[in-house]
Short mmCIF file of C-alpha atoms in Angstrom, two decimals:
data_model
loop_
_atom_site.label_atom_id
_atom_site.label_comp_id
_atom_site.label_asym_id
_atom_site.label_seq_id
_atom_site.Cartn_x
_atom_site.Cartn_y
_atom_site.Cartn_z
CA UNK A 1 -80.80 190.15 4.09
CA UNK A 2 -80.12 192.61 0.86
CA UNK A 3 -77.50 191.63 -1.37
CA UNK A 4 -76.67 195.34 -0.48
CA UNK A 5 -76.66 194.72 3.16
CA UNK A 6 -74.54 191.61 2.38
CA UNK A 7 -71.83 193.69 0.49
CA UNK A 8 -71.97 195.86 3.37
CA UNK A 9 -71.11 193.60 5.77
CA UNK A 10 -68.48 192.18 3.63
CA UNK A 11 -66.52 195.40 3.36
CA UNK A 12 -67.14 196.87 6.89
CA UNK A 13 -64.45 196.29 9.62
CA UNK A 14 -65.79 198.64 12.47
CA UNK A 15 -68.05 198.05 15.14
CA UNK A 16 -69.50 200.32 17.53
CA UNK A 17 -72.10 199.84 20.00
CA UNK A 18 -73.58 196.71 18.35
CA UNK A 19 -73.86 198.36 14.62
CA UNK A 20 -71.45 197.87 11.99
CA UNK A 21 -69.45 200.65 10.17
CA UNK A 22 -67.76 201.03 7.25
CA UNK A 23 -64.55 203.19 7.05
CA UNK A 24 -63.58 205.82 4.31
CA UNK A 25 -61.36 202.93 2.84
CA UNK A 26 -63.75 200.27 2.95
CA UNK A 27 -66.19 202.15 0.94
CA UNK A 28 -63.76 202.64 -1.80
CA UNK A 29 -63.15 199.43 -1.78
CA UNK A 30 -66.87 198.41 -1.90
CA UNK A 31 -67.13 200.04 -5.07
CA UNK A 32 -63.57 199.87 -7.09
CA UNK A 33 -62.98 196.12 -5.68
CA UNK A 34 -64.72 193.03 -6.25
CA UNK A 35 -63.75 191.83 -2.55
CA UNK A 36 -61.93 193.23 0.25
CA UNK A 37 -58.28 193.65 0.29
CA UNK A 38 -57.46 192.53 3.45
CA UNK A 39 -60.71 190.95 5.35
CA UNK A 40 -60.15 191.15 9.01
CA UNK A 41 -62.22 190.96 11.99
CA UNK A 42 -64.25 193.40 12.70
CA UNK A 43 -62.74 196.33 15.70
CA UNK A 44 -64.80 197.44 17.84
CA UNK A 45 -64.53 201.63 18.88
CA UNK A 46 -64.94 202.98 22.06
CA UNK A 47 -66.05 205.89 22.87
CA UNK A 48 -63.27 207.73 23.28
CA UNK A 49 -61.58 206.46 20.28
CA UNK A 50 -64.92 207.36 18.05
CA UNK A 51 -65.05 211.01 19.64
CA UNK A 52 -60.90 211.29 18.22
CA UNK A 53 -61.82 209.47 14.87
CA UNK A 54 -64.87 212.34 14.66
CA UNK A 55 -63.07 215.45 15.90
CA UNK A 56 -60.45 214.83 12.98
CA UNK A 57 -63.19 215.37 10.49
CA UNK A 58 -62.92 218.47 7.89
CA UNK A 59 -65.37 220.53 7.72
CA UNK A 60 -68.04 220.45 3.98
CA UNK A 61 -65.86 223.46 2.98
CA UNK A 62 -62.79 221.77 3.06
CA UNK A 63 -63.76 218.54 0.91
CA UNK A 64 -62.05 217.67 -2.25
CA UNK A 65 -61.41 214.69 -4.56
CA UNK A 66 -59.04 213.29 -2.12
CA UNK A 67 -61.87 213.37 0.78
CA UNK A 68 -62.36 209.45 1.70
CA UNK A 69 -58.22 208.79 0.34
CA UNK A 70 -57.28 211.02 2.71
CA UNK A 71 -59.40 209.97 5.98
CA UNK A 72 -58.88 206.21 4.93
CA UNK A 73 -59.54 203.94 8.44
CA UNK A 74 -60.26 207.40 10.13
CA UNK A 75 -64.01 207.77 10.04
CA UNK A 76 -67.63 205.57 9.91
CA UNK A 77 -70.38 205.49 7.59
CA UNK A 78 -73.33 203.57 8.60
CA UNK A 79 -75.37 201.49 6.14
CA UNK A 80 -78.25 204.05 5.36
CA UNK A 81 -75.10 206.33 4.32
CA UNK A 82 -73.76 203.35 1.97
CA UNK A 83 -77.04 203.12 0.46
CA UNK A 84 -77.07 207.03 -0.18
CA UNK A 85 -73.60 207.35 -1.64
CA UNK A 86 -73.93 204.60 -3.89
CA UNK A 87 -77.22 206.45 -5.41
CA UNK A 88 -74.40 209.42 -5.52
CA UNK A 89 -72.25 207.99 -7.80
CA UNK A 90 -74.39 207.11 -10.61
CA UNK A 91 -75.93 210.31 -10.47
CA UNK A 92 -75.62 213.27 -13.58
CA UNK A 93 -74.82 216.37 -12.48
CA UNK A 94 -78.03 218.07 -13.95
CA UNK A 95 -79.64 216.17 -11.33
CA UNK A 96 -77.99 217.20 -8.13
CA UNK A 97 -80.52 220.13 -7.67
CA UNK A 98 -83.11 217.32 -7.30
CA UNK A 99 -81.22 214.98 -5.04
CA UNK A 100 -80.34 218.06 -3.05
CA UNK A 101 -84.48 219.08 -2.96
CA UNK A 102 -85.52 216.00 -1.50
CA UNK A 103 -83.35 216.70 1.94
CA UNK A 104 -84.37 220.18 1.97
CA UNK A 105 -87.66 219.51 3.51
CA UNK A 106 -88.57 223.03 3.90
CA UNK A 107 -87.86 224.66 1.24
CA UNK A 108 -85.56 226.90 2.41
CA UNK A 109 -82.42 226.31 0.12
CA UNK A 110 -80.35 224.76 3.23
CA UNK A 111 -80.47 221.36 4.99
CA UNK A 112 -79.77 220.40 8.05
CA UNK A 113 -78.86 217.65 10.22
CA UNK A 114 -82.61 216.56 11.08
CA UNK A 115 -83.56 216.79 7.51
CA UNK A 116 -80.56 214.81 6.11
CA UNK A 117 -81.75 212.37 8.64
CA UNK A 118 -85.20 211.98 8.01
CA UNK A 119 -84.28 210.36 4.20
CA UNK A 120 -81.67 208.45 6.11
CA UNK A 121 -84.72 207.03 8.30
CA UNK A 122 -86.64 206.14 5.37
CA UNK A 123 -83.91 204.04 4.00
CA UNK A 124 -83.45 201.79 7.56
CA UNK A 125 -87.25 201.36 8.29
CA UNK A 126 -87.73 199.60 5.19
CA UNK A 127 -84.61 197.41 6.02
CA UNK A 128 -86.20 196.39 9.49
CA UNK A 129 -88.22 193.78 9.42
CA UNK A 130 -91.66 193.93 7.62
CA UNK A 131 -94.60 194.03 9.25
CA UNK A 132 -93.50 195.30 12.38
CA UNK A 133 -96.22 197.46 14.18
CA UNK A 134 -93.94 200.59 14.24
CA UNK A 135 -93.33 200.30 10.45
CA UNK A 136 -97.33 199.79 9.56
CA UNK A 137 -97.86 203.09 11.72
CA UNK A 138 -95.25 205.06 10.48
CA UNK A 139 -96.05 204.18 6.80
CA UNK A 140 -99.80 204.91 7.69
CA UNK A 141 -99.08 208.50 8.40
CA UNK A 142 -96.66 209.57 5.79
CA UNK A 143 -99.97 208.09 3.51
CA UNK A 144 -101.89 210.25 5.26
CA UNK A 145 -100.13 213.34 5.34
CA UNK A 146 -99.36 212.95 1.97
CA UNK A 147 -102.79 212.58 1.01
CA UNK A 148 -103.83 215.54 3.01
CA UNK A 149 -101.17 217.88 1.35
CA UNK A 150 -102.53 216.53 -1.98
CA UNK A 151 -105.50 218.80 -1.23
CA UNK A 152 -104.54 221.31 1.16
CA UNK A 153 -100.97 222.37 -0.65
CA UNK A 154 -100.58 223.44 -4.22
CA UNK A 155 -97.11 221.61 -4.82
CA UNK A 156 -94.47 222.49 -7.67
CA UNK A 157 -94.17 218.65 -8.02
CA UNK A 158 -94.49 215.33 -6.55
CA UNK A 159 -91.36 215.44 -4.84
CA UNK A 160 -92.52 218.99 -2.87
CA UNK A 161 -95.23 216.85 -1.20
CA UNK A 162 -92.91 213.80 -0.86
CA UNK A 163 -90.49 215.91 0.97
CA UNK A 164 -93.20 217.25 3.11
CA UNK A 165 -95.06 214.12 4.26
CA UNK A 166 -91.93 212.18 4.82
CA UNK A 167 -91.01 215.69 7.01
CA UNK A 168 -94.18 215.74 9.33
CA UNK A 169 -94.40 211.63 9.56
CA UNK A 170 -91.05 211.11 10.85
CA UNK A 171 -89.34 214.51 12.21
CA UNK A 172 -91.30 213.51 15.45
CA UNK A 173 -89.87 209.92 15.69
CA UNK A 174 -85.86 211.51 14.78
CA UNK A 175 -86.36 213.98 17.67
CA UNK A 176 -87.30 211.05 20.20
CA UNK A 177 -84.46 208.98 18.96
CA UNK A 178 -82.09 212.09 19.46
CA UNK A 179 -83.78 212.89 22.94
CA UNK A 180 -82.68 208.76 23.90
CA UNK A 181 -79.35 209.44 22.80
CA UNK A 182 -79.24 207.15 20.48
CA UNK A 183 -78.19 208.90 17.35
CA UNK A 184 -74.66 208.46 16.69
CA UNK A 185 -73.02 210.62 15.01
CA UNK A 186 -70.62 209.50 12.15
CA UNK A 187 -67.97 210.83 9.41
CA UNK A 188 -70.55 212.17 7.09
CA UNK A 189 -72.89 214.00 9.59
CA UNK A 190 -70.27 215.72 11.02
CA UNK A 191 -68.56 216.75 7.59
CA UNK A 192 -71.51 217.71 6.66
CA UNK A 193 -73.01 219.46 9.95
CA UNK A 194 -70.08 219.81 12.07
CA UNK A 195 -69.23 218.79 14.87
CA UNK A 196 -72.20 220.50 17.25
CA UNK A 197 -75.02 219.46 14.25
CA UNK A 198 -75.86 223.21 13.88
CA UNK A 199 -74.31 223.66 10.70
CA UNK A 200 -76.47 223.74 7.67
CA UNK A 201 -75.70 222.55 4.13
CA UNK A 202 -76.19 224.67 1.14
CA UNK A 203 -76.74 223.58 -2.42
CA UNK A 204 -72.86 224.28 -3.26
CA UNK A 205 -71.57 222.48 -0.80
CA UNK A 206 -73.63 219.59 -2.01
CA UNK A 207 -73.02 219.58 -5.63
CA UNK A 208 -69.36 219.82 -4.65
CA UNK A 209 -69.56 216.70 -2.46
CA UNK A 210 -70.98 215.24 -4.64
CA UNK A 211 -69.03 215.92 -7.71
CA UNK A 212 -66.14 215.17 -5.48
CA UNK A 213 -66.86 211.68 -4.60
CA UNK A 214 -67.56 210.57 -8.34
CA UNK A 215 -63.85 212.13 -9.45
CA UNK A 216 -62.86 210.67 -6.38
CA UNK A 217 -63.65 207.17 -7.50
CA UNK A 218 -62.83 207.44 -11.23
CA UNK A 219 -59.48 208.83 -10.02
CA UNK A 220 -58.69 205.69 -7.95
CA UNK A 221 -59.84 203.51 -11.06
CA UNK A 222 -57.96 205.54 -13.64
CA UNK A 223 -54.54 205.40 -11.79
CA UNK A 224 -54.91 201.89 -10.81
CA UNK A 225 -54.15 201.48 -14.73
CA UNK A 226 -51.60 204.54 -15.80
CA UNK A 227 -49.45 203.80 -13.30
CA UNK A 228 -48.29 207.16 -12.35
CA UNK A 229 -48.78 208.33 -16.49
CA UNK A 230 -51.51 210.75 -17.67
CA UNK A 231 -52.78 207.97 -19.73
CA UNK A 232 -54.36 204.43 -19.74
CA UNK A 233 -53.77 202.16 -22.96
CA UNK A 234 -57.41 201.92 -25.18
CA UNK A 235 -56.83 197.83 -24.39
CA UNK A 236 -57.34 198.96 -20.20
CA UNK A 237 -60.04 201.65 -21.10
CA UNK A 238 -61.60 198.24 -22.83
CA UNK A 239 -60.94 196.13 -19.92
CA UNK A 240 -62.28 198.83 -17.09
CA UNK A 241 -65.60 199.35 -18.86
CA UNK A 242 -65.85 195.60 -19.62
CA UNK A 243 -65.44 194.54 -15.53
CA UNK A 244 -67.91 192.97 -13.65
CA UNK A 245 -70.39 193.10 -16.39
CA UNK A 246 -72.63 190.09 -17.94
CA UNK A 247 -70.34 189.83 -21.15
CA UNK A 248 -69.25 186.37 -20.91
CA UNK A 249 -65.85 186.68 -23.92
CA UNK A 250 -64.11 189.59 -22.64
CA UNK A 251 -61.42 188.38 -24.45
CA UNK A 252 -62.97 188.72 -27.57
CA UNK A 253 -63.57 192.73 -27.09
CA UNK A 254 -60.06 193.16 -25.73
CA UNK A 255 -58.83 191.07 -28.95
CA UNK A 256 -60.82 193.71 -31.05
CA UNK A 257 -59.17 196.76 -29.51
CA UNK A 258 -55.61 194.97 -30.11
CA UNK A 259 -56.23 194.73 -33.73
CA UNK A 260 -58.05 197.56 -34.49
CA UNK A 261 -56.00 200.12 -32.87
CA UNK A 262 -52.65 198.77 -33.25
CA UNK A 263 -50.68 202.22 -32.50
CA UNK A 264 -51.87 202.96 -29.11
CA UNK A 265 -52.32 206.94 -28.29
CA UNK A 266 -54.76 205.98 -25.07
CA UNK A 267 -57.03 207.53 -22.89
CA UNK A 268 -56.77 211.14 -20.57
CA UNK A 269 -58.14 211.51 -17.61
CA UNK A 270 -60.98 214.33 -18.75
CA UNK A 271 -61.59 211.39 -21.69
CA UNK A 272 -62.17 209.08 -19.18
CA UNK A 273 -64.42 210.84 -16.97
CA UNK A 274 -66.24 212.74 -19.50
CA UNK A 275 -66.90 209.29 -20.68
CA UNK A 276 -68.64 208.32 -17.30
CA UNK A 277 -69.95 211.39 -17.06
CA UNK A 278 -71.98 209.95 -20.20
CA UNK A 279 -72.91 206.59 -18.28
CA UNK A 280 -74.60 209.07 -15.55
CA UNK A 281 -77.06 209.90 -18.14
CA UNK A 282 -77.40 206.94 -19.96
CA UNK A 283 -81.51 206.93 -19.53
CA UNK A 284 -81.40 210.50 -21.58
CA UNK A 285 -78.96 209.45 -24.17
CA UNK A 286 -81.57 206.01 -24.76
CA UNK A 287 -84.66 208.25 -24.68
CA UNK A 288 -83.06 210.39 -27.68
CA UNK A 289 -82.15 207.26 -29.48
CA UNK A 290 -85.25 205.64 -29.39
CA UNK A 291 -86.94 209.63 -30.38
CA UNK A 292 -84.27 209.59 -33.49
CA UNK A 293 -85.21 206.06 -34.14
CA UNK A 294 -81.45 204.91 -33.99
CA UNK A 295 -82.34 202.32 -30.91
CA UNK A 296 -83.99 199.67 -34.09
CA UNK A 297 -80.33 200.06 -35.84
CA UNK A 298 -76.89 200.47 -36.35
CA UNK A 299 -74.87 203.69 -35.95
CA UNK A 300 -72.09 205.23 -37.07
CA UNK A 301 -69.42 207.30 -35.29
CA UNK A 302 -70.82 211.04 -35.77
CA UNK A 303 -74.15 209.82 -35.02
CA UNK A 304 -73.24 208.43 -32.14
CA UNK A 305 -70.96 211.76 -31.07
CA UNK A 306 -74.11 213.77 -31.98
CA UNK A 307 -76.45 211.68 -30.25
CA UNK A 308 -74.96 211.74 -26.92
CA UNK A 309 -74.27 215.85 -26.92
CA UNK A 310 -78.21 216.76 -28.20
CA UNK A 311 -79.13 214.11 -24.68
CA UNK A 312 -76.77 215.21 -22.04
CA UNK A 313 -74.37 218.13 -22.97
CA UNK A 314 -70.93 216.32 -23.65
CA UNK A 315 -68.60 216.29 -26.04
CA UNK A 316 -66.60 213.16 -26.11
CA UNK A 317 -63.37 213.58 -28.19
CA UNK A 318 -62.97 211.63 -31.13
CA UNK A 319 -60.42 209.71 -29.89
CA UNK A 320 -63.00 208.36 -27.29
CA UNK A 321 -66.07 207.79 -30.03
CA UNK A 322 -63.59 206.08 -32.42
CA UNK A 323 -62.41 203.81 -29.32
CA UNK A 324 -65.65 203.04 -28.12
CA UNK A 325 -66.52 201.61 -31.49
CA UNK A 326 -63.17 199.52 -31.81
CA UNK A 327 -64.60 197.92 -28.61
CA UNK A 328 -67.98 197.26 -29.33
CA UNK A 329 -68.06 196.87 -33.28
CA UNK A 330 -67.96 193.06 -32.75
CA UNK A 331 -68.64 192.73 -37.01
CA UNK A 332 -66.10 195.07 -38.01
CA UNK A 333 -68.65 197.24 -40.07
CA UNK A 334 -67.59 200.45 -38.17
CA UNK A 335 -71.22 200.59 -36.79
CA UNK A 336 -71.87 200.00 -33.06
CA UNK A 337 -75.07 197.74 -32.22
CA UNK A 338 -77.19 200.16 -30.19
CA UNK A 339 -78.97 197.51 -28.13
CA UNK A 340 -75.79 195.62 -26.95
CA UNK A 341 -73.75 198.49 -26.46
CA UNK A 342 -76.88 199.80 -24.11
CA UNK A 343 -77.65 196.68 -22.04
CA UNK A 344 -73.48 196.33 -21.60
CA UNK A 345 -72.74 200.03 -20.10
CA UNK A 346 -76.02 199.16 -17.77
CA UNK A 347 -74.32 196.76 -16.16
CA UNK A 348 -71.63 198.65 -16.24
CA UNK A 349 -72.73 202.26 -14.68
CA UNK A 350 -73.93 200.42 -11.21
CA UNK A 351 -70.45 200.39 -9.88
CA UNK A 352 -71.80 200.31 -6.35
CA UNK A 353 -74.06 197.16 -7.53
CA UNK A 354 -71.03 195.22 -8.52
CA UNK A 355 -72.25 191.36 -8.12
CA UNK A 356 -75.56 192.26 -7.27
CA UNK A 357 -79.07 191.47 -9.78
CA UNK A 358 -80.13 193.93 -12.10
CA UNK A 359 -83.21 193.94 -9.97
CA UNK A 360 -81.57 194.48 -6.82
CA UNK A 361 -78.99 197.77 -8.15
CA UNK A 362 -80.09 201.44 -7.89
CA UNK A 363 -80.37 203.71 -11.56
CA UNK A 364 -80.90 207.04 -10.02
CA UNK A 365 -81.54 208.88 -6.56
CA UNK A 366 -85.26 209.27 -7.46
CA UNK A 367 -85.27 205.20 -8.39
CA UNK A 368 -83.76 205.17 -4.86
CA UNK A 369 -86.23 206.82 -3.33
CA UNK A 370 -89.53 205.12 -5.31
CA UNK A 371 -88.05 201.52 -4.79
CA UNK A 372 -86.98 202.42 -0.65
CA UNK A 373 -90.81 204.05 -0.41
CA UNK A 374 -92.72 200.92 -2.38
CA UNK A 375 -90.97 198.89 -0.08
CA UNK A 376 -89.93 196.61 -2.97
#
């Protein structure tokens, strides 16, 4: 079993004809928490009780920030759903289009419910058991589709011809499922699709879901610290981006902030986001560093500031930069150690791999996809 299937089971508490769920509120947990709040026994649904728990859904056009807050214990998301939303959260928002291109099987600028599936059905065949006749087949034919789309269709990338052989090779084997009656339909299929399936998804409605459920999260951690205020103290900023990471004196950092920024002004909300906005794109904002040749040394505040708007966009305040330095400028020189900061706010961005190995966490949805496809 996955150290992701393991924190899955941890957090879920619903049951329903043999598979396990996770509710809106154990899924926030999964990922602000280091355990669950209150572990209980898992309930089991019935029927009727699932159909109640589904017709309460609101529909993709009605999602905000406040989405999984407000449904709390009122819904199910099933483990190939986990693994999807966790790739959501430590996504950028430049690269929504792709995540959004790889469901869209056909091209066509919407999704729908069989096509959201079919990257869903990736995900649990390679979390069956390997070598398994079915799986050998299965992976057989998305080879050789793939292969034969290689030479038969001109594609506008990899992912074109991705999206296309994983359409043909498993489309068949969703419909058959479907046909059996045995795909059950859960919180985010019917947000999504509604409550017939018909529904389709356009690009919008995605990037706001998606955008959604990362405020949604960094709203939960920011308030667990302000306490009601529009701020959090530098010493908690510190403290958040410093949990559940390898850095063995926290103490030390924390001790740095204390004495370097003695008359505390703290942290907004749009700092603090825009800051993990900046995590989101943390492979960019290394690639420019290593292009500028600042990855070998060093840097100083407006470097830094510069840095990170030329590779994703953002302007962090100076507040922020100057902060973020008072953390990490362990030698007092003003100058933050590229190379430490880096391999820190790694192990910080996986918020959904929180206790796992480095190995074992996902960086991106396209890392998702690669490592799900090689079969790891």
């Amino acid at each position: 079993m996955s150290s992701h299937e393991q924190r899955f089971r941890l957090f879920s508490s619903v049951e329903y004809e043999g598979q396990l769920y996770m509710t809106p509120q154990n899924f926030i947990e999964s990922v602000t928490m280091s355990e669950p709040r209150n572990k209980k026994p898992w309930m089991s649904l019935t029927k009727q009780e699932l159909e109640k728990i589904l017709g309460d859904t609101p529909a993709v056009w009605q999602g905000t920030s406040k989405l999984f807050r407000n449904l709390r214990e009122r819904g199910i998301i099933a483990y190939t759903e986990y693994l999807f939303l966790l790739c959501i959260l430590t996504k950028p928002h430049a690269g929504f289009k792709i995540a959004f291109n790889m469901f869209d099987a056909d091209g066509n600028q919407m999704v729908d419910k069989r096509e959201f599936l079919v990257l869903q059905e990736i995900f649990r065949k390679k979390n069956e058991k390997k070598g398994r006749k079915g799986d050998v087949e299965k992976s057989a034919q998305l080879v050789r589709v793939v292969k034969k789309d290689s030479r038969q269709f001109v594609a506008r990338s990899y992912w074109d011809v991705l999206r296309r052989g994983a359409s043909q090779a498993l489309f068949s084997d969703l419909a058959e499922r479907a046909e059996e009656g045995m795909m059950i339909d859960t919180t985010l299929l019917v947000h999504f699709f509604g409550k017939k399936g018909k529904a389709e998804l356009t690009f919008d409605d995605f990037y706001r879901f998606m955008d959604n459920l990362q405020t949604e999260v960094l709203e939960i951690e920011f308030l667990t610290y302000s306490k009601g205020m529009t701020t959090i103290s530098e010493e908690d900023f510190a403290r958040i981006l410093l949990r559940y990471t390898n850095v063995e004196n926290i103490s030390s950092y924390l001790d740095n902030v204390r004495q370097s920024i003695p008359d505390e002004k703290g942290i907004t909300f749009d700092e603090f986001r825009s800051f993990f906005q900046f995590l989101n794109n943390l492979e960019d904002f290394a690639i420019a560093m290593q292009m500028y040749n600042f990855a070998s040394r060093s840097i100083g505040q407006d470097e830094f500031g510069r840095a990170v708007y030329v590779a994703t966009g953002l302007k962090l305040t100076r507040h922020l930069v100057h902060t973020i330095f008072k953390i990490f400028d362990v030698d007092h020189d003003d100058q933050l150690s590229y190379k430490e900061f880096i391999g820190i706010m790694k192990d910080r961005l996986h918020r959904g791999g929180r206790g796992y190995k480095t190995a074992e966490r996902f960086t991106s949805f396209k890392s998702c996809m690669k490592k799900e496809l090689a079969g790891r």
